[in-house]
Short mmCIF file of C-alpha atoms and ligand atoms in Angstrom, two decimals:
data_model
loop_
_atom_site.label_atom_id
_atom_site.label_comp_id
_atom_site.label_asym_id
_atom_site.label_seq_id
_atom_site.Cartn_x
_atom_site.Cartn_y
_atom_site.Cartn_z
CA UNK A 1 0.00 0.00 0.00
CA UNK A 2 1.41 3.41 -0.49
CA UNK A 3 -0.76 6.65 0.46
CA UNK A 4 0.10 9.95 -2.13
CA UNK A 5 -0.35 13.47 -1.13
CA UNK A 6 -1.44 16.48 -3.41
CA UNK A 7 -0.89 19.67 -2.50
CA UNK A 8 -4.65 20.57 -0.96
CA UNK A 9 -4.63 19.05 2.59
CA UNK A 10 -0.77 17.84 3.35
CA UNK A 11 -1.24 18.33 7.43
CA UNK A 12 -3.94 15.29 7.03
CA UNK A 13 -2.31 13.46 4.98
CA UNK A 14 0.87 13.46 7.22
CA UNK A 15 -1.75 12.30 9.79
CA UNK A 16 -3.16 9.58 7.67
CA UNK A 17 0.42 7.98 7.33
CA UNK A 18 1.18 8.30 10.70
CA UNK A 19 -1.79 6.24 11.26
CA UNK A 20 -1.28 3.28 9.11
CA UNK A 21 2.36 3.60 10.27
CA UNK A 22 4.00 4.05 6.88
CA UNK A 23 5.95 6.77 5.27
CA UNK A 24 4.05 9.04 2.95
CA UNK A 25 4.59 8.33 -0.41
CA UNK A 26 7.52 10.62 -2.20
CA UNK A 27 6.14 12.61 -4.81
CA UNK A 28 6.81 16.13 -6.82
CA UNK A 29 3.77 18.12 -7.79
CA UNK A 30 4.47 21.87 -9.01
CA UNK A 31 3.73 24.27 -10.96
CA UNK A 32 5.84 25.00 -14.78
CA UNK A 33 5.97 29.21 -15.34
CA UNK A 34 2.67 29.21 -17.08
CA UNK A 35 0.83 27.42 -13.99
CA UNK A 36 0.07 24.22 -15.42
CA UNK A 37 0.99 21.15 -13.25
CA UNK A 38 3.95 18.48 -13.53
CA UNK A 39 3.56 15.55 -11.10
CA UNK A 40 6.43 13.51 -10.79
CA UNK A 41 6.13 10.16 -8.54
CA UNK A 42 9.59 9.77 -6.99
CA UNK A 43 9.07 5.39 -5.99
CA UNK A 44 8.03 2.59 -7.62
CA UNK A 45 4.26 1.70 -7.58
CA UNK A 46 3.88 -0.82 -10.24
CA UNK A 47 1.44 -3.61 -8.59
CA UNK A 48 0.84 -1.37 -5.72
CA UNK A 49 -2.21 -0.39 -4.05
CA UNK A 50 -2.24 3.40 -4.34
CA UNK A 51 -4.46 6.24 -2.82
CA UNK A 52 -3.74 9.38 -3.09
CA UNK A 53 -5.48 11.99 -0.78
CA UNK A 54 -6.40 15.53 -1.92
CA UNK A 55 -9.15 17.49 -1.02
CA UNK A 56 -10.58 19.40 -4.13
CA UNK A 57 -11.37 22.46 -1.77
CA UNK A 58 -10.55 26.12 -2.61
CA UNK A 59 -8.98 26.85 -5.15
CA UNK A 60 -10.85 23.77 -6.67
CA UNK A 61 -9.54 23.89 -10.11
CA UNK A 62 -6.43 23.93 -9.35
CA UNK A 63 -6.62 20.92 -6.78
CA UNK A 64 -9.16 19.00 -8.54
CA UNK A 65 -6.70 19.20 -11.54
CA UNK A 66 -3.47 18.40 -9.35
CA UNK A 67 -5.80 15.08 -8.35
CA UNK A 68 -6.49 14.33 -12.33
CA UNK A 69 -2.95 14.54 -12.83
CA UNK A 70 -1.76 12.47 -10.09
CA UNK A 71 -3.94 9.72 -10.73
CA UNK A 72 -2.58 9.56 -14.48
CA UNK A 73 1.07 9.37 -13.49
CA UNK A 74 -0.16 6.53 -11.13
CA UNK A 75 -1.78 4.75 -13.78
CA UNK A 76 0.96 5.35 -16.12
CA UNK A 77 3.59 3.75 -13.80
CA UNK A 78 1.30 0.84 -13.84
CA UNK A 79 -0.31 1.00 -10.09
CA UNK A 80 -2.52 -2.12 -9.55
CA UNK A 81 -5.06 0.11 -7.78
CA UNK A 82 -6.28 3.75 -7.68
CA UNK A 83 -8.10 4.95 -4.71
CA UNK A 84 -9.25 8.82 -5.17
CA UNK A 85 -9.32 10.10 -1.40
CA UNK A 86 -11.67 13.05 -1.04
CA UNK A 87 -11.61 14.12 2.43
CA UNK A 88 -13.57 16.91 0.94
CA UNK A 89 -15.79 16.61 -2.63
CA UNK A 90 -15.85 19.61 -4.12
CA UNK A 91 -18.34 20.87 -6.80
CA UNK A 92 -21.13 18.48 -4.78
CA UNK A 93 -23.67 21.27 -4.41
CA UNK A 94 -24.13 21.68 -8.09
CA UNK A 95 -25.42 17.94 -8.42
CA UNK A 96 -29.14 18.40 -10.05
CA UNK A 97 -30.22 21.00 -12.72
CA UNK A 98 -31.44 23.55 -10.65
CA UNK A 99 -33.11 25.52 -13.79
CA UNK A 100 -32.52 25.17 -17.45
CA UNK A 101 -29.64 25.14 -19.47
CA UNK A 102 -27.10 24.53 -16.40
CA UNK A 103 -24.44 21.89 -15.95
CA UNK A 104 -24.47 18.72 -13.48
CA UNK A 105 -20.90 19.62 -12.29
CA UNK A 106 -20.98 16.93 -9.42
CA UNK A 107 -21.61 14.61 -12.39
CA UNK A 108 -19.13 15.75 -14.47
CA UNK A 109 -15.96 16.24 -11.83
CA UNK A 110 -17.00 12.20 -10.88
CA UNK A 111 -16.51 11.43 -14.39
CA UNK A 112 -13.38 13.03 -14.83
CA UNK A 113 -11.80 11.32 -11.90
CA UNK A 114 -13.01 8.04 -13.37
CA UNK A 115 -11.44 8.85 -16.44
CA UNK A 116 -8.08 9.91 -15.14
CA UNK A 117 -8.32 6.29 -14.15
CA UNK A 118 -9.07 5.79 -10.32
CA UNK A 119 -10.76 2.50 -10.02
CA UNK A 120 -11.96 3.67 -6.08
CA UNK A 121 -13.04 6.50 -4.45
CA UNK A 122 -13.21 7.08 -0.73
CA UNK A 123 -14.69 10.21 0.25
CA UNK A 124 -16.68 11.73 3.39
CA UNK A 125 -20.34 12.84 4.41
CA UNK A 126 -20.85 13.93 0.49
CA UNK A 127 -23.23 16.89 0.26
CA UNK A 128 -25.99 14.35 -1.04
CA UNK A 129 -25.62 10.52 -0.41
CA UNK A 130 -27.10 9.78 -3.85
CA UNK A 131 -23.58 11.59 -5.68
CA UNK A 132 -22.11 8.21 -4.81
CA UNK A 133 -24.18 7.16 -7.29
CA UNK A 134 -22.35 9.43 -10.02
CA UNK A 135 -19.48 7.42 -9.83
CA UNK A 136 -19.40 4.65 -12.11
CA UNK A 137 -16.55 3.04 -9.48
CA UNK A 138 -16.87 1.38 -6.46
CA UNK A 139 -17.39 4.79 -3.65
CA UNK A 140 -17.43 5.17 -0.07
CA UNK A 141 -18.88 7.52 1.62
CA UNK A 142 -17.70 7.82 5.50
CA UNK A 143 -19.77 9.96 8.03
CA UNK A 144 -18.07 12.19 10.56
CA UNK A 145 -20.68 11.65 12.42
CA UNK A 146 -19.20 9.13 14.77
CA UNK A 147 -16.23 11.50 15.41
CA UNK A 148 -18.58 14.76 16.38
CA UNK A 149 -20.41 12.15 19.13
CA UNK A 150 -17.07 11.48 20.45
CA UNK A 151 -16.30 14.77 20.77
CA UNK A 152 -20.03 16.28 22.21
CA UNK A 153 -20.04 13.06 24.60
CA UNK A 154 -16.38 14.81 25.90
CA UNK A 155 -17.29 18.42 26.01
CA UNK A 156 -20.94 18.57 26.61
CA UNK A 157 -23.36 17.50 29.37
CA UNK A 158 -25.26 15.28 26.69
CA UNK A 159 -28.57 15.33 28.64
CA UNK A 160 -29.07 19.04 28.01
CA UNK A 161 -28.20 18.73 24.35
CA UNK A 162 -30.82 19.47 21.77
CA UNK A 163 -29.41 18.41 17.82
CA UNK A 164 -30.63 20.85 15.35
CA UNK A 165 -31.03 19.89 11.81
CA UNK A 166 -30.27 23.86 10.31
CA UNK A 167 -32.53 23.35 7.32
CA UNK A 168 -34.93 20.32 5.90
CA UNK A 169 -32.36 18.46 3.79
CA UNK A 170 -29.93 18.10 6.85
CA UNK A 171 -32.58 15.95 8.73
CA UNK A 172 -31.25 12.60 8.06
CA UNK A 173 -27.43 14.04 9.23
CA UNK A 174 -28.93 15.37 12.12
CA UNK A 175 -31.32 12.33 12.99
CA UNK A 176 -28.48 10.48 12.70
CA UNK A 177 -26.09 12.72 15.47
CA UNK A 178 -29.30 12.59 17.51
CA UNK A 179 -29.77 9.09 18.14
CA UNK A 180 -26.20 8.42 18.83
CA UNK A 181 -26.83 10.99 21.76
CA UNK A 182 -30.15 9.59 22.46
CA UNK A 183 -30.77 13.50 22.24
CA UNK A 184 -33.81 14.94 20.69
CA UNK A 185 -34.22 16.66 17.15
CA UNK A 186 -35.03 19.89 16.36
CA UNK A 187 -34.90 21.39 12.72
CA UNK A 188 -34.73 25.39 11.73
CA UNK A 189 -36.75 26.09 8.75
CA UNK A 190 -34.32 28.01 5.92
CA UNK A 191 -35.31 29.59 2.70
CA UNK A 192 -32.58 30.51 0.36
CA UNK A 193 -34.35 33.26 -2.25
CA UNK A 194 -30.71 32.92 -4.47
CA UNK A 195 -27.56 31.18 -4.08
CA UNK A 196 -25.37 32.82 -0.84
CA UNK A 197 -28.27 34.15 1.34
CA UNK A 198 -30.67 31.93 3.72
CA UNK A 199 -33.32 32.78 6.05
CA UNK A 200 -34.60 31.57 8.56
CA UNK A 201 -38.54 31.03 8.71
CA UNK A 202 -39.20 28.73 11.41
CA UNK A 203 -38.29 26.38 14.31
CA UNK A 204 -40.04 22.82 14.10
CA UNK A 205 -39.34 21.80 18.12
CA UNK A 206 -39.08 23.68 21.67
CA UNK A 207 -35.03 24.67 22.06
CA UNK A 208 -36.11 26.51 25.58
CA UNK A 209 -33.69 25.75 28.01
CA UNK A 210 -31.54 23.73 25.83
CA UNK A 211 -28.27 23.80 24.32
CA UNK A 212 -28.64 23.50 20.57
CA UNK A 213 -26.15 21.62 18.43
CA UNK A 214 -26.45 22.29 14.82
CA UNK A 215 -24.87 19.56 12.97
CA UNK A 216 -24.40 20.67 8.57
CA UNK A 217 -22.11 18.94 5.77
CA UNK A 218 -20.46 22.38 4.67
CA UNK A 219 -20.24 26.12 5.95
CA UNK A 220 -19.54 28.23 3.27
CA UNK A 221 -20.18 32.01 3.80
CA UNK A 222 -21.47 30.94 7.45
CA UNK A 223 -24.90 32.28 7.01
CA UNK A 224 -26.84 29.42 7.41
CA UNK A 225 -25.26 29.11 10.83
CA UNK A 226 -25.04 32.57 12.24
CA UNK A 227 -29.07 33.03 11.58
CA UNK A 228 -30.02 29.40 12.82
CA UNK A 229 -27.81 30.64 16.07
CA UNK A 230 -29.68 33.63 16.43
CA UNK A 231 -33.33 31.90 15.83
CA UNK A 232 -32.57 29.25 18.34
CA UNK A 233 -31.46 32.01 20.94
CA UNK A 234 -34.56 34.01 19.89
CA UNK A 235 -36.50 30.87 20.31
CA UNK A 236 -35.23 30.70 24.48
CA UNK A 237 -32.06 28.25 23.70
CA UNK A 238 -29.43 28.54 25.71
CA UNK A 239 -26.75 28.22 24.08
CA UNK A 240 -25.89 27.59 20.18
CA UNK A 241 -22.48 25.55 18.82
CA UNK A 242 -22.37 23.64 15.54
CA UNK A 243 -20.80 20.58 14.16
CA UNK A 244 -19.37 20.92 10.62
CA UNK A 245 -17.99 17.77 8.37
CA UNK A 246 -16.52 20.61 6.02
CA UNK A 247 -15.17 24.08 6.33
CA UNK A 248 -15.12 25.95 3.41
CA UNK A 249 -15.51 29.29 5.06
CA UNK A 250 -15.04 30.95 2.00
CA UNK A 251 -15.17 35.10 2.12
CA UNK A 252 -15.62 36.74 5.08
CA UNK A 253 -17.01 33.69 6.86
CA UNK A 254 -14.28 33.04 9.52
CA UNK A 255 -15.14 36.84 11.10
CA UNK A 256 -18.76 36.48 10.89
CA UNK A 257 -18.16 33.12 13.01
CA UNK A 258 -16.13 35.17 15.48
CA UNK A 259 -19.00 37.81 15.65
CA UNK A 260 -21.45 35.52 16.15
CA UNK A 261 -23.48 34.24 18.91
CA UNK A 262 -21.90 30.43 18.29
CA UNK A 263 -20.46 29.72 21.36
CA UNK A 264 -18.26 27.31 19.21
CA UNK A 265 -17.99 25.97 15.38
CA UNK A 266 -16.58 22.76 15.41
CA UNK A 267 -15.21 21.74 12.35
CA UNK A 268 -13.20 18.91 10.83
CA UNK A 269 -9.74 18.97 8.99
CA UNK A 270 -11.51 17.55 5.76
CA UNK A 271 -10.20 21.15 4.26
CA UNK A 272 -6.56 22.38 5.56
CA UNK A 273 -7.56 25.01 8.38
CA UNK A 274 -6.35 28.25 7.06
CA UNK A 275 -4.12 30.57 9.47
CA UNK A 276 -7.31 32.78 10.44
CA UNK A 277 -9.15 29.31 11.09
CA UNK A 278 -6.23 28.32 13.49
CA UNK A 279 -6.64 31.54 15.04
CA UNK A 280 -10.34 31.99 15.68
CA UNK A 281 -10.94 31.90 19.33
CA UNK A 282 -14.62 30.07 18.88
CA UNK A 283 -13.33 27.59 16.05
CA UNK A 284 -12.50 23.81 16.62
CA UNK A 285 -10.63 21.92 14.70
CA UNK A 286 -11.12 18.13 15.13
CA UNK A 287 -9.43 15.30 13.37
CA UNK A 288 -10.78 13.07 11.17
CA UNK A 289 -7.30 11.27 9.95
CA UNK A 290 -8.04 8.01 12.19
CA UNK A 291 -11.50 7.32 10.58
CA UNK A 292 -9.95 7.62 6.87
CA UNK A 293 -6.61 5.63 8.27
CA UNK A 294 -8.75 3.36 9.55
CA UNK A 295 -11.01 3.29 5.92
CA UNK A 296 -7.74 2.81 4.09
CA UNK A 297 -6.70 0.18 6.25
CA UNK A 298 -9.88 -1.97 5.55
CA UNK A 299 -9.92 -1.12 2.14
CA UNK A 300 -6.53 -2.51 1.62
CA UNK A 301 -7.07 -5.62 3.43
CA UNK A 302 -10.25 -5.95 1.47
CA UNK A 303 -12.59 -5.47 4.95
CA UNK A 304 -15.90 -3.75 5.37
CA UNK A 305 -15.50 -0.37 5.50
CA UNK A 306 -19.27 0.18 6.67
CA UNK A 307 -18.56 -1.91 9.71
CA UNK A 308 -16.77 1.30 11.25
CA UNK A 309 -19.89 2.77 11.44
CA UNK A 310 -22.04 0.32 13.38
C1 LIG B 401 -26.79 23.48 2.03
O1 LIG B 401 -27.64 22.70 1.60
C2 LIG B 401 -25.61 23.01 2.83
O2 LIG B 401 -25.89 21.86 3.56
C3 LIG B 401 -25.11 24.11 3.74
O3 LIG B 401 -26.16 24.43 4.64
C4 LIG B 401 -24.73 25.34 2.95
O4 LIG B 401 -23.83 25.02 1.93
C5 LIG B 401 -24.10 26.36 3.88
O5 LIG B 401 -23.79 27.51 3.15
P1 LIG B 401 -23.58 28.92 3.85
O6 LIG B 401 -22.60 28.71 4.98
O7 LIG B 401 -23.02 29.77 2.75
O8 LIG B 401 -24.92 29.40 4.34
#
């Protein structure tokens, strides 16, 4: 097995290795004077099983491209087996045609990376379950979910805790975080009038007295999150964190966190923190390297990977 590391998300990565105890692999990936990419793989992999980890989060051109171009000098230097890691799957919100004459890009970034030749992809909490479907390959999709219980159990007097689902499609994610508490559900009613800005119309539940955990797939600009916060306060909650797979935090979206009434976002390292992440006095970073060392592991060895989650 050897595990490959583009250029998106190198601190996991590191991580990863460490995990399954092996070095990670040696390999050159930069840029000629015009931008575009050179890979170089710097070991043998012929016969090998090979995954290569790279999150195609901002800017996701360039890393979704670095990934393409990785996975062609594996295939080229005959590698018995191609496992795409996506810590983070980018281009997932676009995966229906929202009005006419507009792409499927989830559709169409799954077919490139099929036709760069990975034969696997291992990926986590995907911003719709059915994307796996997009992939023509054998695709698993892990759930941080396990990891944020671990965590709440640790920090949080449990029997307090209210999970809030912060808009109707998030229901099954949040369901899910709920009953591994044995906490109950709440879910804030958003309606997005165009792409970027949400608002909140209702709460479905009573948050009085509690404290509310929102639980999401992705925080972009951080709206979603800073006006479910301030509807569950308005509501009587009291007090407001959130549980994020990814952090995309794109924009201003790291100061509006800070401004906010979140007593903490709580993300995971699917996406490299950025310096002003690291430094945000209300964000968490928590690790989700064992969970995909773990994945890789089983993978490998040909073992269920959905076992981690029972
Ligand atoms: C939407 O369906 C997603 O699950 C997130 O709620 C959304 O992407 C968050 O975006 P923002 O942080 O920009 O409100």
């Amino acid at each position: 097995m050897k595990l490959f590391s583009g250029n998106a998300n190198k601190r996991l990565a590191l991580a990863v290795a460490d995990y399954l105890d092996i070095p990670l692999g040696r390999c050159e990936v930069r840029r000629f004077a015009d931008q575009e990419i050179f890979v170089e793989i710097q070991e043998n992999v012929r016969g090998q099983d090979v995954f290569i980890l790279q999150s195609t989060s901002y800017p996701a051109n360039d890393n979704l491209m670095e990934l393409l171009i990785m996975i062609d000098a594996a295939r080229r230097s005959s590698a018995k087996r191609i496992t795409a890691v996506l810590p983070y799957f980018g281009y997932a919100r676009q995966d229906r045609r929202s009005q006419g004459r507009t792409p499927i890009s989830a559709k169409l970034v799954a077919n490139l990376i099929t036709q760069a030749g990975a034969d696997r992809v291992l990926t986590l909490d995907l911003h719709a379950g059915q994307i796996q479907g997009f992939f023509d390959i054998p695709t698993d999709n892990l759930y941080a979910v396990p990891v944020m219980a671990r965590d709440l159990r640790a920090n949080y007097d449990i029997s307090n805790v209210m999970v809030v689902s912060p808009d109707v499609g998030g229901v099954v994610r949040a369901r899910a975080l709920a009953s591994r508490l044995n906490a109950p559900l709440a879910i804030v009613d958003k309606r997005r009038d165009k792409p970027g800005e949400s608002k909140v119309m209702n709460v479905i539940g009573d948050v009085s007295g509690r404290d509310c955990i929102l639980i999401d797939d992705i925080i972009d600009s951080g709206g979603t999150l800073v006006n479910a916060a301030e509807a569950l306060l308005a509501n009587g909650a009291t007090s407001v964190a959130a549980y994020l797979s990814h952090g995309v935090l794109s924009g201003g979206a790291v100061a509006r966190i800070i401004s906010s009434q979140l007593k903490e976002l709580v993300i995971t390292d699917s996406i490299e923190p950025t310096a002003a992440v690291d430094a945000a006095p209300n964000i968490r970073v928590i690790t989700i390297s064992d969970l995909f060392g773990e994945a890789i592991n089983r993978t490998a060895l040909e073992q269920s990977v959905s076992r981690l989650f029972d």
